[in-house]
Amino acid sequence: MANPFLVNAAELLRRPGSEKTLSLLVPIADLDIVDDPRFAADAEVEVALRLEALSDGIVVAGRLRVRWQGVCRRCLVDTGGIVDSEVHELYQRTVTDPDAFEIVGEQLDLRPAVRELVLLDAPATPLCRPDCAGLCPTCGANLNDGPCGCTAAPADPRWSALDALKGLTDPATDPDD
Ligand SMILES: [Zn+2]
Ligand SMILES: [Zn+2]
């Protein structure tokens, strides 16, 4: 399979200061990302990069966007969103920067960097929204839909720990007394 992330950099390497842009829409499978439940099989990665030649390498900067999917870790509903990764990588013929990728035969292979960013930035334990209220521990109702009617479900686990402690240390107290 042809690698759409392989860029001929001969021209750039000859002319420091020159630039080249790269816009691609690439199936996720072309990143060797298969059977990852966070991505639909037909998900596509939108790649928008600018390559800028320096005297000793090429800076690659821009963005990656791809749709992710998953199950909210608190309320268990299907959710999803867009991975929006910022790219800033350095490629060098002679690698002197410890974070740089190597330019082999005047070609940049952007695939390893793109793959790594997509895998890293897609949430491993997603939330449907930052303030998801989760499920009622008693009846299992989705609390994002409103209160479930369970009485006095402690909202904060710290208080329930305190209640348990009270029950242990003060068993004789009768509030109706
Ligand atoms: Zn949720
Ligand atoms: Zn409930």
CSV table of C-alpha atoms and ligand atoms in Angstrom, one decimal:
chain,number,residue,atom,x,y,z
A,1,MET,CA,0.0,0.0,0.0
A,2,ALA,CA,1.4,3.4,-0.9
A,3,ASN,CA,2.2,5.5,2.1
A,4,PRO,CA,0.3,8.9,1.8
A,5,PHE,CA,2.5,10.3,4.6
A,6,LEU,CA,5.7,9.9,2.7
A,7,VAL,CA,6.8,13.4,1.5
A,8,ASN,CA,9.6,14.0,-0.9
A,9,ALA,CA,11.7,16.7,0.8
A,10,ALA,CA,14.5,17.1,-1.8
A,11,GLU,CA,13.3,20.5,-2.9
A,12,LEU,CA,12.9,21.8,0.7
A,13,LEU,CA,16.3,20.5,1.8
A,14,ARG,CA,18.0,22.4,-1.0
A,15,ARG,CA,16.4,25.7,-0.1
A,16,PRO,CA,16.3,26.6,3.6
A,17,GLY,CA,13.4,29.0,4.3
A,18,SER,CA,11.2,27.4,1.7
A,19,GLU,CA,7.8,25.9,2.7
A,20,LYS,CA,5.4,23.3,1.5
A,21,THR,CA,1.9,22.6,2.7
A,22,LEU,CA,0.3,19.2,2.9
A,23,SER,CA,-3.5,18.6,3.1
A,24,LEU,CA,-4.7,15.0,3.2
A,25,LEU,CA,-7.8,13.1,4.1
A,26,VAL,CA,-6.6,9.6,5.0
A,27,PRO,CA,-8.5,6.5,6.1
A,28,ILE,CA,-7.6,5.6,9.7
A,29,ALA,CA,-6.5,2.1,8.5
A,30,ASP,CA,-3.6,3.9,6.6
A,31,LEU,CA,-2.1,4.7,10.0
A,32,ASP,CA,-2.2,1.0,10.9
A,33,ILE,CA,-4.9,1.8,13.4
A,34,VAL,CA,-7.3,-1.1,13.1
A,35,ASP,CA,-9.7,-2.7,15.7
A,36,ASP,CA,-9.3,0.3,18.0
A,37,PRO,CA,-12.8,0.7,19.5
A,38,ARG,CA,-12.2,4.5,19.7
A,39,PHE,CA,-12.4,4.9,15.9
A,40,ALA,CA,-15.1,3.7,13.4
A,41,ALA,CA,-13.6,1.5,10.7
A,42,ASP,CA,-14.3,4.2,8.1
A,43,ALA,CA,-13.0,7.1,10.1
A,44,GLU,CA,-10.8,9.5,8.2
A,45,VAL,CA,-7.9,11.7,9.5
A,46,GLU,CA,-7.8,15.2,8.3
A,47,VAL,CA,-4.2,16.3,8.0
A,48,ALA,CA,-3.2,20.0,7.5
A,49,LEU,CA,0.5,20.5,7.8
A,50,ARG,CA,3.1,23.1,6.9
A,51,LEU,CA,6.6,21.9,6.2
A,52,GLU,CA,9.3,24.6,6.7
A,53,ALA,CA,13.0,24.0,5.7
A,54,LEU,CA,15.7,25.0,8.1
A,55,SER,CA,19.4,24.8,7.5
A,56,ASP,CA,19.6,21.6,9.4
A,57,GLY,CA,16.2,20.0,9.1
A,58,ILE,CA,12.5,20.5,8.4
A,59,VAL,CA,9.9,21.7,10.9
A,60,VAL,CA,6.4,20.1,10.5
A,61,ALA,CA,3.6,22.0,12.1
A,62,GLY,CA,-0.2,22.0,11.9
A,63,ARG,CA,-3.2,20.0,12.9
A,64,LEU,CA,-4.8,16.6,12.8
A,65,ARG,CA,-8.5,16.0,13.2
A,66,VAL,CA,-10.3,12.7,13.4
A,67,ARG,CA,-13.7,11.6,14.9
A,68,TRP,CA,-13.5,9.4,17.9
A,69,GLN,CA,-16.3,7.3,19.6
A,70,GLY,CA,-16.7,5.7,23.0
A,71,VAL,CA,-18.8,5.0,26.0
A,72,CYS,CA,-18.9,7.7,28.8
A,73,ARG,CA,-17.1,6.3,31.8
A,74,ARG,CA,-19.7,7.8,34.2
A,75,CYS,CA,-23.1,7.4,32.6
A,76,LEU,CA,-22.3,4.7,30.0
A,77,VAL,CA,-24.0,6.4,27.1
A,78,ASP,CA,-22.4,6.3,23.6
A,79,THR,CA,-20.5,9.5,23.1
A,80,GLY,CA,-17.9,10.8,20.7
A,81,GLY,CA,-16.1,13.9,19.5
A,82,ILE,CA,-13.2,15.1,17.4
A,83,VAL,CA,-9.5,14.5,18.3
A,84,ASP,CA,-7.8,17.8,17.5
A,85,SER,CA,-4.1,17.4,17.7
A,86,GLU,CA,-1.5,20.0,17.3
A,87,VAL,CA,1.6,18.9,15.4
A,88,HIS,CA,5.0,20.3,15.9
A,89,GLU,CA,7.9,18.0,14.9
A,90,LEU,CA,11.4,18.3,13.7
A,91,TYR,CA,12.9,16.1,11.0
A,92,GLN,CA,16.7,16.0,10.4
A,93,ARG,CA,19.0,14.3,8.0
A,94,THR,CA,21.6,14.0,10.8
A,95,VAL,CA,19.6,13.7,14.0
A,96,THR,CA,21.1,16.0,16.6
A,97,ASP,CA,17.9,16.9,18.4
A,98,PRO,CA,16.9,14.0,20.7
A,99,ASP,CA,13.2,14.5,19.8
A,100,ALA,CA,13.8,14.7,16.0
A,101,PHE,CA,12.7,12.1,13.4
A,102,GLU,CA,15.2,11.1,10.8
A,103,ILE,CA,15.0,12.1,7.1
A,104,VAL,CA,15.9,9.0,5.1
A,105,GLY,CA,16.8,9.4,1.4
A,106,GLU,CA,15.4,12.9,1.2
A,107,GLN,CA,12.0,11.6,2.3
A,108,LEU,CA,10.0,12.4,5.4
A,109,ASP,CA,7.8,9.7,6.7
A,110,LEU,CA,5.1,11.6,8.7
A,111,ARG,CA,3.2,8.4,9.5
A,112,PRO,CA,4.8,7.5,12.8
A,113,ALA,CA,4.4,11.0,14.3
A,114,VAL,CA,0.7,11.2,13.1
A,115,ARG,CA,-0.1,7.8,14.3
A,116,GLU,CA,1.4,8.5,17.8
A,117,LEU,CA,-0.5,11.8,18.1
A,118,VAL,CA,-3.9,10.3,17.1
A,119,LEU,CA,-3.5,7.3,19.5
A,120,LEU,CA,-2.3,9.6,22.3
A,121,ASP,CA,-4.9,12.3,22.0
A,122,ALA,CA,-8.1,10.1,21.5
A,123,PRO,CA,-9.5,9.8,25.0
A,124,ALA,CA,-8.9,6.4,26.6
A,125,THR,CA,-11.7,6.9,29.3
A,126,PRO,CA,-14.1,9.4,27.7
A,127,LEU,CA,-16.7,11.6,29.3
A,128,CYS,CA,-19.9,12.6,27.4
A,129,ARG,CA,-19.4,16.1,28.8
A,130,PRO,CA,-17.0,17.4,31.4
A,131,ASP,CA,-19.7,17.7,34.1
A,132,CYS,CA,-21.5,14.4,33.4
A,133,ALA,CA,-23.5,13.6,36.5
A,134,GLY,CA,-23.2,9.8,36.0
A,135,LEU,CA,-25.6,7.1,37.2
A,136,CYS,CA,-27.4,6.9,40.5
A,137,PRO,CA,-25.6,4.2,42.6
A,138,THR,CA,-28.9,3.0,44.0
A,139,CYS,CA,-31.3,2.8,41.0
A,140,GLY,CA,-28.9,3.2,38.1
A,141,ALA,CA,-30.9,6.1,36.6
A,142,ASN,CA,-28.9,8.5,34.4
A,143,LEU,CA,-28.7,11.6,36.6
A,144,ASN,CA,-28.0,13.8,33.5
A,145,ASP,CA,-31.8,13.4,32.9
A,146,GLY,CA,-32.6,14.9,36.3
A,147,PRO,CA,-32.9,13.6,39.9
A,148,CYS,CA,-34.1,10.0,40.1
A,149,GLY,CA,-36.1,10.3,43.3
A,150,CYS,CA,-33.9,8.0,45.4
A,151,THR,CA,-34.0,9.6,48.9
A,152,ALA,CA,-30.9,11.1,50.4
A,153,ALA,CA,-28.4,9.6,48.1
A,154,PRO,CA,-25.2,11.2,49.3
A,155,ALA,CA,-23.8,13.4,46.6
A,156,ASP,CA,-20.2,13.4,48.0
A,157,PRO,CA,-18.5,10.2,48.9
A,158,ARG,CA,-16.6,12.0,51.7
A,159,TRP,CA,-19.9,12.6,53.5
A,160,SER,CA,-21.0,9.0,53.2
A,161,ALA,CA,-17.6,8.0,54.8
A,162,LEU,CA,-18.3,10.4,57.6
A,163,ASP,CA,-21.8,9.0,58.1
A,164,ALA,CA,-20.4,5.5,58.3
A,165,LEU,CA,-17.9,6.6,60.9
A,166,LYS,CA,-20.6,8.3,63.0
A,167,GLY,CA,-22.6,5.0,62.9
A,168,LEU,CA,-19.6,3.1,64.2
A,169,THR,CA,-18.6,5.5,67.0
A,170,ASP,CA,-22.0,6.6,68.1
A,171,PRO,CA,-24.3,3.6,67.9
A,172,ALA,CA,-26.5,4.5,70.9
A,173,THR,CA,-27.6,7.9,69.7
A,174,ASP,CA,-31.2,7.9,68.8
A,175,PRO,CA,-32.2,11.0,66.8
A,176,ASP,CA,-35.9,10.5,67.8
A,177,ASP,CA,-35.1,10.7,71.5
B,1,ZN,ZN,-21.8,10.7,30.7
B,2,ZN,ZN,-31.7,6.6,42.1
